[in-house]
PDB file of C-alpha atoms in Angstrom:
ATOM      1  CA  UNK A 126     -35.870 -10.871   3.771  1.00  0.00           C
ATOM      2  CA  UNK A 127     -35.621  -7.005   3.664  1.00  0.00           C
ATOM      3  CA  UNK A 128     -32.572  -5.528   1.318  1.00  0.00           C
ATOM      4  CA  UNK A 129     -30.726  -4.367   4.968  1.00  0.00           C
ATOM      5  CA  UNK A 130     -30.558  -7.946   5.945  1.00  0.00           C
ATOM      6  CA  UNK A 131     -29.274  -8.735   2.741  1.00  0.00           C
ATOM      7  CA  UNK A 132     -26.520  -6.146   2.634  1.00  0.00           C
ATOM      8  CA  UNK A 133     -25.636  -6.099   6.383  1.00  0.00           C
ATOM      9  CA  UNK A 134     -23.348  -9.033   5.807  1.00  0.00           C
ATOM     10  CA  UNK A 135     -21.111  -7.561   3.180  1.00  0.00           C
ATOM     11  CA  UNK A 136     -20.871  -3.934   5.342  1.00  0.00           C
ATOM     12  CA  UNK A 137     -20.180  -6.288   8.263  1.00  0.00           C
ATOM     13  CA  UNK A 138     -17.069  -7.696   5.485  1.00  0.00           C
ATOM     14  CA  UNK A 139     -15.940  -4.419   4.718  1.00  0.00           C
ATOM     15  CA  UNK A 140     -15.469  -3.322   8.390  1.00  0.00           C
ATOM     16  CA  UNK A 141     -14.391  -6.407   8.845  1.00  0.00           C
ATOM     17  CA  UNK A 142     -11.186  -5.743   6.377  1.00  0.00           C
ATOM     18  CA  UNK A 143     -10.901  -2.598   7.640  1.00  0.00           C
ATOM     19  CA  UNK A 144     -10.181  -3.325  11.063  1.00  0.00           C
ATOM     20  CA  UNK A 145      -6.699  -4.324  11.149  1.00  0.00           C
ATOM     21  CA  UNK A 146      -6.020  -2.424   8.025  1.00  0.00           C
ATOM     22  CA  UNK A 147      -2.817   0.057   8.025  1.00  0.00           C
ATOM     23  CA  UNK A 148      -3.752   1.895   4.524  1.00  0.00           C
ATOM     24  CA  UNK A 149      -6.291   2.189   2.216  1.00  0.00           C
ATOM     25  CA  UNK A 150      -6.886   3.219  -1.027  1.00  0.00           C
ATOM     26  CA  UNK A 151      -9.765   3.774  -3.459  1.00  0.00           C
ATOM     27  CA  UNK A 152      -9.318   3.748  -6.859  1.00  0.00           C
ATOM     28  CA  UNK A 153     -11.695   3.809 -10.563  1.00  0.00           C
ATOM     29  CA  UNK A 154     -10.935   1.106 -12.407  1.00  0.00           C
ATOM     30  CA  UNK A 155     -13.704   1.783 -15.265  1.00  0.00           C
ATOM     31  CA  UNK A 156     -11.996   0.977 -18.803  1.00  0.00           C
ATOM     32  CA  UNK A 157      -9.607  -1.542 -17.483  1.00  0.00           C
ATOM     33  CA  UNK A 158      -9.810  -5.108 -20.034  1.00  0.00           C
ATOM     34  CA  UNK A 159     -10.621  -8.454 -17.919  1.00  0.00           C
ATOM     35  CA  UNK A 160      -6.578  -9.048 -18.909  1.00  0.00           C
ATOM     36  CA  UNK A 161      -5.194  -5.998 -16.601  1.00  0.00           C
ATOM     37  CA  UNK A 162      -7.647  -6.243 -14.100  1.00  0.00           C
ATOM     38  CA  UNK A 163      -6.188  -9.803 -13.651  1.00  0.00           C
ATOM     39  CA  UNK A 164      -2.998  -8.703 -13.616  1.00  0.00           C
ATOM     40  CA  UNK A 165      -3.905  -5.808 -11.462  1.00  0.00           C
ATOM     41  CA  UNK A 166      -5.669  -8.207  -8.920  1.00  0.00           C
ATOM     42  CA  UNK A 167      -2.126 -10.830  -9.229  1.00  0.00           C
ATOM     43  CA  UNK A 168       0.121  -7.741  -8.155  1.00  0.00           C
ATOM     44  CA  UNK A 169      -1.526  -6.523  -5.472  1.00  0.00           C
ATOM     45  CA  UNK A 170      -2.653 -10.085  -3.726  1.00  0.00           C
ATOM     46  CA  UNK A 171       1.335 -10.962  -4.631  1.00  0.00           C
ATOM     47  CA  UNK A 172       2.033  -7.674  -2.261  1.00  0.00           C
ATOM     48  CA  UNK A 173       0.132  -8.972   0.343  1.00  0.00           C
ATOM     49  CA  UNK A 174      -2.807  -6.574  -0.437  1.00  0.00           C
ATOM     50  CA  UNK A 175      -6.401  -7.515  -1.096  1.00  0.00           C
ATOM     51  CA  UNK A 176      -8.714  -5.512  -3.633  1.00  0.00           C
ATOM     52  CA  UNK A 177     -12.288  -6.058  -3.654  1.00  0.00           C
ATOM     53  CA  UNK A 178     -15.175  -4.220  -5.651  1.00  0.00           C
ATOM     54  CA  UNK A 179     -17.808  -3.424  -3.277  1.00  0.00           C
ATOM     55  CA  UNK A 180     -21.226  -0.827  -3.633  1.00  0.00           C
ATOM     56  CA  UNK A 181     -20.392   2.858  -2.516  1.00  0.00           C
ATOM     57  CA  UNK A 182     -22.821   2.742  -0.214  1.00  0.00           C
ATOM     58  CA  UNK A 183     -22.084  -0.703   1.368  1.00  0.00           C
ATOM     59  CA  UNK A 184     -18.544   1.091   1.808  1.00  0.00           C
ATOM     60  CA  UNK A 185     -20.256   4.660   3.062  1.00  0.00           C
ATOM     61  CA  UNK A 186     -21.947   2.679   6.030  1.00  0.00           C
ATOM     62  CA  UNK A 187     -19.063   0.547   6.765  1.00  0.00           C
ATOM     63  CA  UNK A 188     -16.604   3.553   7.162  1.00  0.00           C
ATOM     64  CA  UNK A 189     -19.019   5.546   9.112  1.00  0.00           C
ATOM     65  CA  UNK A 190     -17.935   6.602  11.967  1.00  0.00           C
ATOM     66  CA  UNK A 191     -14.497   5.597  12.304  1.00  0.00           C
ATOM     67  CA  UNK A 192     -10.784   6.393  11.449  1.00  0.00           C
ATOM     68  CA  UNK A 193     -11.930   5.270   7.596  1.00  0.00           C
ATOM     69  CA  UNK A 194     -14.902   8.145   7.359  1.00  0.00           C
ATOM     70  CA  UNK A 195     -13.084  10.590   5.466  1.00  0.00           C
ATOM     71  CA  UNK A 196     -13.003   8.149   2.219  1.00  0.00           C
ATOM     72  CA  UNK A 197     -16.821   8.206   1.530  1.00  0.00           C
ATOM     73  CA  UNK A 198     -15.929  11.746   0.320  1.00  0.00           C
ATOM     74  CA  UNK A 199     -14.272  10.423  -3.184  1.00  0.00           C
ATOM     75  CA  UNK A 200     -17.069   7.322  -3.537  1.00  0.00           C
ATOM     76  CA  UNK A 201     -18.688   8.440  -6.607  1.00  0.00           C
ATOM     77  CA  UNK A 202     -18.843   6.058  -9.358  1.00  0.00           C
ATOM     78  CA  UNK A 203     -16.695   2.785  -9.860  1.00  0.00           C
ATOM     79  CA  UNK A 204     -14.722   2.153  -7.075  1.00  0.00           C
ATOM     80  CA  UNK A 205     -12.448  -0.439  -5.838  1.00  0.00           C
ATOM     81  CA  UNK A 206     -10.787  -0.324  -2.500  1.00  0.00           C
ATOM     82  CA  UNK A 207      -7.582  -1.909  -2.375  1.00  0.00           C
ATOM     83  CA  UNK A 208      -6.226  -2.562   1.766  1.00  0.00           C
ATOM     84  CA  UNK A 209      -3.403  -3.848   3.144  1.00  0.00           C
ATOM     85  CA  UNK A 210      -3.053  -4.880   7.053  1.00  0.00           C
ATOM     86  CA  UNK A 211       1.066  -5.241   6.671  1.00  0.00           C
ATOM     87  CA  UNK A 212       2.759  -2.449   4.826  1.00  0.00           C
ATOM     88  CA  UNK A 213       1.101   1.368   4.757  1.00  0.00           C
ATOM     89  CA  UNK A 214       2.470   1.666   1.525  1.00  0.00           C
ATOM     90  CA  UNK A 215       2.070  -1.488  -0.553  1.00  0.00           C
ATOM     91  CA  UNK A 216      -1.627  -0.682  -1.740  1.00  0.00           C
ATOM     92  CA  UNK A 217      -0.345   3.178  -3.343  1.00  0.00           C
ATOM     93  CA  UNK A 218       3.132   1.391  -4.782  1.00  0.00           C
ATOM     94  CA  UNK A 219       1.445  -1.116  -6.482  1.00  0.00           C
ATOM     95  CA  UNK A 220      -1.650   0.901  -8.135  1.00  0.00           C
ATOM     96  CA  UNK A 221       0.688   3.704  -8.688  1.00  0.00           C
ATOM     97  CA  UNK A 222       2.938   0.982 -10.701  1.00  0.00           C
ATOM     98  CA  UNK A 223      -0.107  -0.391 -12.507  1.00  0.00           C
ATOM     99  CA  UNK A 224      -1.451   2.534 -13.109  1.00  0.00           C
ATOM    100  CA  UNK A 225       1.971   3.359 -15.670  1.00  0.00           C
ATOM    101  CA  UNK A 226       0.906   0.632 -17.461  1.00  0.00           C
ATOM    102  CA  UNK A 227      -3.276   0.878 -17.178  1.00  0.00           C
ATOM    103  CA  UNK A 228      -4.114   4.432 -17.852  1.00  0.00           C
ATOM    104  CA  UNK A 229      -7.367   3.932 -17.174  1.00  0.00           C
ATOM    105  CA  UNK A 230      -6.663   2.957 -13.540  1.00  0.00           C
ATOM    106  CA  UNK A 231      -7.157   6.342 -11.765  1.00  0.00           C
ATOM    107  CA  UNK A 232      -6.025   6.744  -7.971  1.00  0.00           C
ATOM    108  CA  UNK A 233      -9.000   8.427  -6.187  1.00  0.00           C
ATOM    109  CA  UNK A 234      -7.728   9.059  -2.477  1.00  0.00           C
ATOM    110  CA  UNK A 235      -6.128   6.670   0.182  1.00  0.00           C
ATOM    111  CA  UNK A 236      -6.031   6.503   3.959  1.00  0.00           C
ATOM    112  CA  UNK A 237      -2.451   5.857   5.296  1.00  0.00           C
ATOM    113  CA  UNK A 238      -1.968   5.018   8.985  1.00  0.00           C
ATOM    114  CA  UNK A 239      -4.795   7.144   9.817  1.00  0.00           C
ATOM    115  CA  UNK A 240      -4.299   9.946   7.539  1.00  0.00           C
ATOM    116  CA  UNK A 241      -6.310  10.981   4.787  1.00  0.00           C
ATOM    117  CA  UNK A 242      -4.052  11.922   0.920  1.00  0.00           C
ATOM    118  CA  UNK A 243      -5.526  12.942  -2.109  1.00  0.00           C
ATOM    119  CA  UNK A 244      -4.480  11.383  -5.607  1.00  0.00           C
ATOM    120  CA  UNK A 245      -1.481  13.540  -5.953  1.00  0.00           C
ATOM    121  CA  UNK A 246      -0.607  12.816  -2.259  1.00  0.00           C
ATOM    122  CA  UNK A 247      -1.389   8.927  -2.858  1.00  0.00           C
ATOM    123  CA  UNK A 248       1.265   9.268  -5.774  1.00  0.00           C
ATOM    124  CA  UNK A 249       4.243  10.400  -3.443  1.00  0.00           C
ATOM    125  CA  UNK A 250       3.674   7.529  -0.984  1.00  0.00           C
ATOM    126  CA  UNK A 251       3.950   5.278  -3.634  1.00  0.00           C
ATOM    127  CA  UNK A 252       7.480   5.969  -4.038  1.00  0.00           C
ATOM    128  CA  UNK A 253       8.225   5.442  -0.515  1.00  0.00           C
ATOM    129  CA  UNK A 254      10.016   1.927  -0.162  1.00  0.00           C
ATOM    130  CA  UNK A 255       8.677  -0.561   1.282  1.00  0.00           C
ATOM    131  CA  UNK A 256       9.353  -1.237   5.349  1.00  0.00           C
ATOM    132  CA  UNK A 257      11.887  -4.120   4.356  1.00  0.00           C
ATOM    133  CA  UNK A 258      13.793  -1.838   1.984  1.00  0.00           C
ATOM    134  CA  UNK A 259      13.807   1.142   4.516  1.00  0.00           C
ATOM    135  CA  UNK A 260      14.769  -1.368   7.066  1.00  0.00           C
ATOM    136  CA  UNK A 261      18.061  -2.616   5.011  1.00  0.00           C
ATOM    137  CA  UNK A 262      18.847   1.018   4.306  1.00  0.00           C
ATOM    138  CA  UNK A 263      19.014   1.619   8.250  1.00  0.00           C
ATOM    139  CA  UNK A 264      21.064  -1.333   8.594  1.00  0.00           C
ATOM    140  CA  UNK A 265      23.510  -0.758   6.076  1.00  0.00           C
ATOM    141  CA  UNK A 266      23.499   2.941   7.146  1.00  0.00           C
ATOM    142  CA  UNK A 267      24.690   1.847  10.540  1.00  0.00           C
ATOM    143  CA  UNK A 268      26.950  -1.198   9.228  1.00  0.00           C
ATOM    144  CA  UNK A 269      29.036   0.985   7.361  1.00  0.00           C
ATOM    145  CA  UNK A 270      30.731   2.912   9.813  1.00  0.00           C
ATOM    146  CA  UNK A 271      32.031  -0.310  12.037  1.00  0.00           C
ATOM    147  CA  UNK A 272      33.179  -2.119   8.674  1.00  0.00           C
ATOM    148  CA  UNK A 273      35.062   0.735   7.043  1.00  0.00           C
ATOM    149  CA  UNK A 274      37.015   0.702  11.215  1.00  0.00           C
ATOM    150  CA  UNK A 275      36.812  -3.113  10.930  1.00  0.00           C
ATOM    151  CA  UNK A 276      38.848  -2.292   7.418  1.00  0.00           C
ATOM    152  CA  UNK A 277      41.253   0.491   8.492  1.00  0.00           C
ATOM    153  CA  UNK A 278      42.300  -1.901  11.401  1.00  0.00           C
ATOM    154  CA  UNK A 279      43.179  -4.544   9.525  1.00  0.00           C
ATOM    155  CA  UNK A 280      45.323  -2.738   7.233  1.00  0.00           C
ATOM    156  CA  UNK A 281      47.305  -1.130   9.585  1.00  0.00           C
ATOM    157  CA  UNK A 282      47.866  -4.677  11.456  1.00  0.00           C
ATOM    158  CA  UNK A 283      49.101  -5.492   8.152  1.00  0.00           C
ATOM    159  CA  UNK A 284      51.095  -3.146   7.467  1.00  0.00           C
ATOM    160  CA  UNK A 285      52.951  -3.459  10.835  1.00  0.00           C
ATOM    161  CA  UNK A 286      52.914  -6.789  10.482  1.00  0.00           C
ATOM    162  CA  UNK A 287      55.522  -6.212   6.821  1.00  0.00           C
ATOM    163  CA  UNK A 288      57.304  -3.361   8.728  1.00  0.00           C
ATOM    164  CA  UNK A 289      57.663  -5.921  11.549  1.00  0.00           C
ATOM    165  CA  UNK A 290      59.287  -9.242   9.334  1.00  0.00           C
TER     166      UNK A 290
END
């Protein structure tokens, strides 16, 4: 069997993950113990996101050509892409977060809903909240107006109601 064959299923994997994907981001994990990349592999599948090692090549041909491309720029040496199909942001938040802890865990570049961010770029999106937390900001944001009425109305029902007996 000729070495194409053998690595057509795992680019066929890779654009497989890719596909439905909302962010991505690459990242070197050389120097990181078994222990943290354990822990590093718990947190992000706990976030929903999934982290594979693959070959920088395997990854090149795989991205070719679509939305992805413009990450085969920063695959030079260890790599690890970590992807997430549900929030944009959950990949950068949690390697941003390990990476605190792991300074060997270096943030190489990420795709976000299409667009491409350097490290320092990848860094800010981590400290956007997550969609649910954004979401119960909104909510609360529009809540508090109609309770703080809700509030004022009932005090001055009760306070006509002792001016009244």
């Amino acid at each position: 069997m000729a070495k194409v064959e053998l690595k057509q299923p795992i680019v066929e994997e890779i654009a497989a993950l890719l596909k439905d994907a909302q962010a991505l981001v690459a990242v070197d994990y050389r120097g990181l113990t078994v222990e943290q990349d354990t822990q590093l592999r718990k947190s992000l599948r706990e976030a929903g996101v999934t982290y594979k090692v693959y070959k920088n090549t395997l990854i090149k041909r795989a991205v070719a050509g679509t939305e992805w491309e413009k990450i085969a720029d920063v695959l030079e040496g260890p790599t690890a892409i970590a992807v997430s199909t549900e929030d944009a942001t959950a990949p950068a938040r949690v390697l941003f977060e390990a990476g605190k802890k792991m300074p060997n865990l270096e943030l190489k570049a990420g795709i976000v809903a299409g667009e491409y961010y350097d490290d320092q770029m990848i860094k800010v999106i981590a400290t956007i909240p997550s969609r649910e937390v954004l979401l119960g900001r909104l909510l609360g944001s529009i809540q508090a107006p109609v309770a703080n009425f809700a509030r004022v109305i009932k005090q001055i029902a009760e306070k006509n109601e002792e001016t009244a007996a």
